GROMACS .gro file of C-alpha atoms in nm:
model
  313
    1MET     CA    1   6.998   0.640   4.960
    2SER     CA    2   6.637   0.584   5.099
    3ALA     CA    3   6.508   0.266   5.223
    4SER     CA    4   6.226   0.060   5.074
    5GLY     CA    5   5.923   0.008   5.323
    6PRO     CA    6   5.674  -0.283   5.291
    7GLU     CA    7   5.461  -0.074   5.118
    8ASP     CA    8   5.716  -0.037   4.830
    9ALA     CA    9   5.795  -0.425   4.829
   10ALA     CA   10   5.398  -0.503   4.793
   11ALA     CA   11   5.389  -0.234   4.509
   12VAL     CA   12   5.674  -0.423   4.314
   13ALA     CA   13   5.550  -0.744   4.386
   14VAL     CA   14   5.204  -0.667   4.248
   15SER     CA   15   5.356  -0.467   3.961
   16SER     CA   16   5.583  -0.809   3.877
   17THR     CA   17   5.247  -1.003   3.852
   18ASP     CA   18   5.016  -0.776   3.583
   19PRO     CA   19   4.950  -1.023   3.305
   20THR     CA   20   5.132  -0.883   2.944
   21PRO     CA   21   4.863  -0.718   2.732
   22ILE     CA   22   4.703  -0.946   2.457
   23LYS     CA   23   4.748  -0.851   2.090
   24ALA     CA   24   4.404  -0.914   1.941
   25VAL     CA   25   4.443  -1.047   1.587
   26PRO     CA   26   4.112  -0.981   1.373
   27LEU     CA   27   3.958  -1.291   1.267
   28ARG     CA   28   3.982  -1.362   0.864
   29HIS     CA   29   3.657  -1.441   0.690
   30PRO     CA   30   3.749  -1.570   0.327
   31GLY     CA   31   3.421  -1.750   0.251
   32ARG     CA   32   3.280  -1.367   0.299
   33TRP     CA   33   3.505  -1.249   0.016
   34ILE     CA   34   3.443  -1.551  -0.198
   35ALA     CA   35   3.078  -1.539  -0.173
   36ALA     CA   36   3.076  -1.119  -0.260
   37ALA     CA   37   3.317  -1.211  -0.554
   38ILE     CA   38   3.055  -1.463  -0.685
   39ILE     CA   39   2.754  -1.250  -0.633
   40LEU     CA   40   2.958  -0.955  -0.841
   41VAL     CA   41   3.037  -1.207  -1.112
   42LEU     CA   42   2.662  -1.302  -1.135
   43LEU     CA   43   2.586  -0.968  -1.116
   44GLY     CA   44   2.787  -0.833  -1.403
   45LEU     CA   45   2.676  -1.107  -1.611
   46PHE     CA   46   2.306  -1.027  -1.559
   47VAL     CA   47   2.371  -0.646  -1.651
   48TYR     CA   48   2.603  -0.753  -1.946
   49GLY     CA   49   2.307  -1.016  -2.064
   50ALA     CA   50   2.050  -0.741  -2.057
   51ALA     CA   51   2.212  -0.462  -2.177
   52THR     CA   52   2.291  -0.679  -2.479
   53ASN     CA   53   1.979  -0.823  -2.514
   54HIS     CA   54   1.771  -0.666  -2.775
   55ALA     CA   55   1.421  -0.815  -2.651
   56TYR     CA   56   1.443  -0.539  -2.370
   57ARG     CA   57   1.436  -0.267  -2.648
   58TRP     CA   58   1.654  -0.010  -2.399
   59ASP     CA   59   1.572   0.230  -2.708
   60ILE     CA   60   1.231   0.261  -2.631
   61TYR     CA   61   1.278   0.263  -2.247
   62TRP     CA   62   1.425   0.560  -2.276
   63LYS     CA   63   1.206   0.703  -2.503
   64TYR     CA   64   0.906   0.663  -2.263
   65LEU     CA   65   1.108   0.672  -1.932
   66PHE     CA   66   1.007   1.079  -1.909
   67ASP     CA   67   0.714   1.068  -2.113
   68TYR     CA   68   0.436   1.357  -2.033
   69ARG     CA   69   0.173   1.037  -2.030
   70ILE     CA   70   0.415   0.855  -1.752
   71GLU     CA   71   0.474   1.180  -1.547
   72ALA     CA   72   0.115   1.209  -1.536
   73GLY     CA   73   0.048   0.870  -1.421
   74VAL     CA   74   0.328   0.908  -1.174
   75LEU     CA   75   0.108   1.202  -1.006
   76ILE     CA   76  -0.228   1.022  -1.012
   77THR     CA   77  -0.008   0.725  -0.834
   78LEU     CA   78   0.110   0.964  -0.577
   79GLU     CA   79  -0.252   1.150  -0.506
   80LEU     CA   80  -0.389   0.786  -0.490
   81THR     CA   81  -0.169   0.699  -0.256
   82VAL     CA   82  -0.189   0.962  -0.004
   83LEU     CA   83  -0.546   1.000  -0.004
   84ALA     CA   84  -0.569   0.632   0.018
   85MET     CA   85  -0.373   0.609   0.310
   86VAL     CA   86  -0.527   0.950   0.499
   87ILE     CA   87  -0.854   0.738   0.474
   88GLY     CA   88  -0.679   0.417   0.607
   89VAL     CA   89  -0.504   0.604   0.917
   90VAL     CA   90  -0.821   0.777   1.010
   91LEU     CA   91  -1.018   0.527   0.987
   92GLY     CA   92  -0.809   0.263   1.160
   93VAL     CA   93  -0.749   0.469   1.458
   94VAL     CA   94  -1.101   0.470   1.512
   95LEU     CA   95  -1.130   0.117   1.472
   96ALA     CA   96  -0.847   0.027   1.695
   97VAL     CA   97  -1.015   0.260   1.963
   98MET     CA   98  -1.359   0.073   1.883
   99ARG     CA   99  -1.199  -0.271   1.949
  100LEU     CA  100  -1.042  -0.173   2.285
  101SER     CA  101  -1.377  -0.016   2.372
  102PRO     CA  102  -1.564  -0.129   2.693
  103ASN     CA  103  -1.878  -0.099   2.479
  104PRO     CA  104  -1.969  -0.458   2.344
  105VAL     CA  105  -2.139  -0.336   2.047
  106LEU     CA  106  -1.841  -0.104   1.938
  107ARG     CA  107  -1.599  -0.389   1.981
  108SER     CA  108  -1.857  -0.631   1.761
  109VAL     CA  109  -1.850  -0.397   1.465
  110ALA     CA  110  -1.501  -0.314   1.447
  111TRP     CA  111  -1.427  -0.701   1.480
  112VAL     CA  112  -1.664  -0.782   1.180
  113TYR     CA  113  -1.527  -0.499   0.981
  114LEU     CA  114  -1.166  -0.642   1.011
  115TRP     CA  115  -1.302  -0.954   0.971
  116ILE     CA  116  -1.461  -0.862   0.633
  117PHE     CA  117  -1.178  -0.643   0.502
  118ARG     CA  118  -0.876  -0.849   0.605
  119GLY     CA  119  -1.007  -1.171   0.485
  120THR     CA  120  -1.099  -1.081   0.110
  121PRO     CA  121  -0.840  -0.994  -0.136
  122VAL     CA  122  -0.795  -0.612  -0.221
  123TYR     CA  123  -0.822  -0.703  -0.611
  124VAL     CA  124  -1.164  -0.843  -0.521
  125GLN     CA  125  -1.262  -0.541  -0.298
  126LEU     CA  126  -1.148  -0.335  -0.582
  127VAL     CA  127  -1.382  -0.508  -0.858
  128PHE     CA  128  -1.683  -0.470  -0.613
  129TRP     CA  129  -1.624  -0.085  -0.593
  130GLY     CA  130  -1.605  -0.078  -0.961
  131LEU     CA  131  -1.920  -0.234  -0.958
  132PHE     CA  132  -2.073  -0.005  -0.713
  133PRO     CA  133  -2.297   0.214  -0.968
  134SER     CA  134  -2.431  -0.071  -1.127
  135LEU     CA  135  -2.561  -0.238  -0.774
  136TYR     CA  136  -2.680   0.122  -0.634
  137LYS     CA  137  -2.815   0.385  -0.882
  138VAL     CA  138  -2.941   0.637  -0.582
  139ILE     CA  139  -2.872   0.657  -0.217
  140ASP     CA  140  -3.127   0.864  -0.028
  141LEU     CA  141  -3.100   0.916   0.349
  142GLY     CA  142  -3.415   1.097   0.560
  143VAL     CA  143  -3.638   0.998   0.830
  144PRO     CA  144  -3.895   0.686   0.762
  145PHE     CA  145  -4.216   0.883   0.618
  146GLY     CA  146  -4.044   1.217   0.691
  147PRO     CA  147  -3.836   1.454   0.490
  148GLN     CA  148  -3.544   1.349   0.301
  149LEU     CA  149  -3.241   1.453   0.457
  150LEU     CA  150  -2.939   1.371   0.172
  151HIS     CA  151  -3.020   1.256  -0.174
  152MET     CA  152  -2.690   1.155  -0.409
  153ASN     CA  153  -2.704   1.000  -0.742
  154ILE     CA  154  -2.389   0.734  -0.754
  155GLN     CA  155  -2.423   0.748  -1.148
  156ASP     CA  156  -2.264   1.081  -1.125
  157TRP     CA  157  -1.978   0.921  -0.954
  158ARG     CA  158  -1.855   0.727  -1.212
  159THR     CA  159  -1.514   0.852  -1.195
  160PRO     CA  160  -1.294   0.536  -1.116
  161PHE     CA  161  -1.014   0.780  -0.901
  162ILE     CA  162  -1.286   0.819  -0.615
  163PHE     CA  163  -1.375   0.447  -0.615
  164ALA     CA  164  -1.045   0.332  -0.636
  165MET     CA  165  -0.952   0.569  -0.350
  166VAL     CA  166  -1.208   0.449  -0.123
  167GLY     CA  167  -1.166   0.093  -0.209
  168LEU     CA  168  -0.792   0.129  -0.095
  169GLY     CA  169  -0.853   0.329   0.194
  170LEU     CA  170  -1.124   0.100   0.355
  171ASN     CA  171  -0.899  -0.195   0.279
  172GLU     CA  172  -0.617  -0.030   0.435
  173ALA     CA  173  -0.807   0.074   0.757
  174GLY     CA  174  -0.834  -0.295   0.841
  175TYR     CA  175  -0.456  -0.335   0.877
  176MET     CA  176  -0.406   0.016   1.040
  177ALA     CA  177  -0.643  -0.060   1.301
  178GLU     CA  178  -0.436  -0.372   1.404
  179ILE     CA  179  -0.123  -0.136   1.385
  180VAL     CA  180  -0.279   0.134   1.628
  181ARG     CA  181  -0.418  -0.128   1.864
  182ALA     CA  182  -0.081  -0.296   1.890
  183GLY     CA  183   0.048   0.051   1.944
  184ILE     CA  184  -0.181   0.143   2.231
  185ASN     CA  185  -0.146  -0.188   2.380
  186SER     CA  186   0.206  -0.124   2.442
  187VAL     CA  187   0.154   0.153   2.679
  188GLY     CA  188   0.142   0.037   3.054
  189GLU     CA  189  -0.181  -0.025   3.241
  190GLY     CA  190  -0.009   0.213   3.485
  191GLN     CA  191  -0.056   0.511   3.220
  192ARG     CA  192  -0.462   0.457   3.202
  193GLU     CA  193  -0.498   0.391   3.553
  194ALA     CA  194  -0.297   0.722   3.640
  195SER     CA  195  -0.529   0.900   3.396
  196LEU     CA  196  -0.853   0.761   3.561
  197ALA     CA  197  -0.743   0.850   3.866
  198LEU     CA  198  -0.690   1.256   3.772
  199GLY     CA  199  -1.071   1.223   3.662
  200MET     CA  200  -1.026   1.154   3.293
  201SER     CA  201  -1.286   0.966   3.094
  202TRP     CA  202  -1.216   0.654   2.883
  203GLY     CA  203  -1.187   0.856   2.578
  204GLN     CA  204  -0.979   1.159   2.732
  205THR     CA  205  -0.739   0.882   2.852
  206MET     CA  206  -0.717   0.766   2.508
  207ARG     CA  207  -0.658   1.099   2.322
  208ARG     CA  208  -0.435   1.270   2.585
  209THR     CA  209  -0.241   0.973   2.747
  210VAL     CA  210  -0.240   0.686   2.561
  211LEU     CA  211  -0.224   0.770   2.190
  212PRO     CA  212   0.070   1.040   2.197
  213GLN     CA  213   0.277   0.774   2.376
  214ALA     CA  214   0.187   0.465   2.150
  215MET     CA  215   0.293   0.674   1.827
  216ARG     CA  216   0.669   0.510   1.873
  217VAL     CA  217   0.522   0.206   1.790
  218ILE     CA  218   0.268   0.302   1.535
  219ILE     CA  219   0.463   0.504   1.341
  220PRO     CA  220   0.758   0.273   1.180
  221PRO     CA  221   0.505   0.017   1.067
  222THR     CA  222   0.267   0.301   0.901
  223GLY     CA  223   0.556   0.388   0.689
  224ASN     CA  224   0.583   0.048   0.589
  225GLU     CA  225   0.208   0.030   0.489
  226LEU     CA  226   0.278   0.350   0.306
  227ILE     CA  227   0.519   0.211   0.080
  228SER     CA  228   0.285  -0.090   0.051
  229MET     CA  229  -0.001   0.121  -0.057
  230LEU     CA  230   0.218   0.250  -0.349
  231LYS     CA  231   0.248  -0.060  -0.472
  232THR     CA  232  -0.111  -0.212  -0.398
  233SER     CA  233  -0.226   0.108  -0.605
  234SER     CA  234  -0.109  -0.077  -0.925
  235LEU     CA  235  -0.446  -0.296  -0.875
  236VAL     CA  236  -0.687  -0.018  -0.938
  237ALA     CA  237  -0.700  -0.147  -1.306
  238ALA     CA  238  -0.963  -0.384  -1.142
  239ILE     CA  239  -1.214  -0.096  -1.120
  240PRO     CA  240  -1.090   0.021  -1.406
  241LEU     CA  241  -0.856   0.327  -1.351
  242THR     CA  242  -0.608   0.381  -1.648
  243THR     CA  243  -0.482   0.706  -1.533
  244ASP     CA  244  -0.212   0.581  -1.274
  245LEU     CA  245   0.117   0.479  -1.369
  246TYR     CA  246   0.048   0.111  -1.445
  247GLY     CA  247  -0.220   0.219  -1.641
  248ARG     CA  248  -0.054   0.444  -1.859
  249ALA     CA  249   0.228   0.238  -1.907
  250ARG     CA  250  -0.032  -0.094  -2.002
  251ASP     CA  251  -0.235   0.176  -2.271
  252ILE     CA  252   0.105   0.263  -2.394
  253TYR     CA  253   0.226  -0.094  -2.500
  254ALA     CA  254  -0.099  -0.209  -2.587
  255VAL     CA  255  -0.075   0.010  -2.887
  256ASN     CA  256   0.324  -0.035  -2.970
  257LEU     CA  257   0.304  -0.394  -2.860
  258LEU     CA  258   0.628  -0.390  -2.658
  259PRO     CA  259   0.522  -0.456  -2.305
  260ILE     CA  260   0.878  -0.520  -2.161
  261PRO     CA  261   1.014  -0.193  -2.195
  262LEU     CA  262   0.702  -0.003  -2.070
  263LEU     CA  263   0.681  -0.233  -1.768
  264LEU     CA  264   1.044  -0.168  -1.698
  265VAL     CA  265   0.940   0.196  -1.700
  266ALA     CA  266   0.670   0.168  -1.465
  267ALA     CA  267   0.903  -0.038  -1.253
  268THR     CA  268   1.169   0.233  -1.247
  269TRP     CA  269   0.939   0.491  -1.133
  270TYR     CA  270   0.796   0.242  -0.849
  271LEU     CA  271   1.138   0.198  -0.740
  272VAL     CA  272   1.215   0.576  -0.751
  273ILE     CA  273   0.944   0.655  -0.518
  274THR     CA  274   0.980   0.356  -0.294
  275SER     CA  275   1.311   0.456  -0.232
  276ILE     CA  276   1.236   0.796  -0.149
  277LEU     CA  277   0.997   0.696   0.089
  278MET     CA  278   1.215   0.397   0.241
  279ILE     CA  279   1.454   0.729   0.308
  280GLY     CA  280   1.194   0.923   0.486
  281GLN     CA  281   1.061   0.630   0.674
  282HIS     CA  282   1.439   0.548   0.809
  283TYR     CA  283   1.488   0.885   0.955
  284LEU     CA  284   1.088   0.918   1.097
  285GLU     CA  285   1.174   0.584   1.247
  286ARG     CA  286   1.551   0.697   1.405
  287TYR     CA  287   1.303   1.041   1.517
  288TYR     CA  288   1.054   0.835   1.695
  289ALA     CA  289   1.288   0.564   1.831
  290ARG     CA  290   1.496   0.838   2.041
  291GLY     CA  291   1.530   0.750   2.439
  292ALA     CA  292   1.451   0.353   2.349
  293SER     CA  293   1.786   0.272   2.319
  294ARG     CA  294   2.070   0.296   2.540
  295GLN     CA  295   2.328   0.267   2.234
  296LEU     CA  296   2.451   0.644   2.196
  297THR     CA  297   2.456   0.757   1.834
  298ALA     CA  298   2.788   0.901   1.681
  299LYS     CA  299   2.653   1.258   1.741
  300GLN     CA  300   2.596   1.179   2.105
  301LEU     CA  301   2.907   1.026   2.146
  302ARG     CA  302   3.092   1.347   2.008
  303ALA     CA  303   2.858   1.535   2.243
  304LEU     CA  304   2.966   1.350   2.544
  305ALA     CA  305   3.340   1.390   2.434
  306ASP     CA  306   3.316   1.756   2.401
  307ALA     CA  307   3.162   1.803   2.746
  308GLN     CA  308   3.413   1.598   2.923
  309LEU     CA  309   3.716   1.817   2.770
  310GLU     CA  310   3.512   2.121   2.867
  311VAL     CA  311   3.474   1.942   3.244
  312GLY     CA  312   3.874   1.863   3.208
  313LYS     CA  313   3.972   2.227   3.141
   0.00000   0.00000   0.00000
């Protein structure tokens, strides 16, 4: 029989004072289930009422949902959205750099541009662009009392698509400029000072150091602007442009006098395209947010667990 020393007695004393494990009981939230049940009942009543309401004319809805004219309008809407966003992004970057420039002339020009295009409704701007051929018949650029360098006959541009693209793009540039400026300001001053200390000019610092790091802040709101641009494109009826999705639906219900099912057709296509863009935005935001949060994803946790198992072996 072995004698117990003072160390064994201390271990027994410590073990006897250990607290008993706490049995965690999850909180119950009956209010959540009641609210969910009420919402489901109301949603079911709405769906049933819409399905049985003859005024919706679901037969007409299914007839025109995949009509070739509607599909052509979807294509025009996508083209208009992409081209206008390209103009907005490129010009927005230029305006943001101008606003942050040490040159007071460039800062003033950028501020006036934002003041005009952000301070007036986009619908009013599109109406103006629709009337542009009436304001300017011909544009001539050249040296005063010298040779003519450029001659443009605006009357040859009477395609509404071009003016719609330009109008939406110039309006979007005002908002993209502020998004890009916020992204640039999110980069620490030390990065700029280090670039200047290496002998870079202000323009090289922006192009090589600041803008690449600012993309994490710029990309997510740019996705929101793309989705917003898709829906804003329906306002090109002010030019007027009738070949887009909403314009095609409007032309059809102007003939059959059934606006409700055609508006539902247009809304369905807008919703489908917006949903696809939202999925793409989600993955794009997650890509550029890597390293911004300390919280590990499920994939990273699995990789960490596998690495620990390998070390244990």
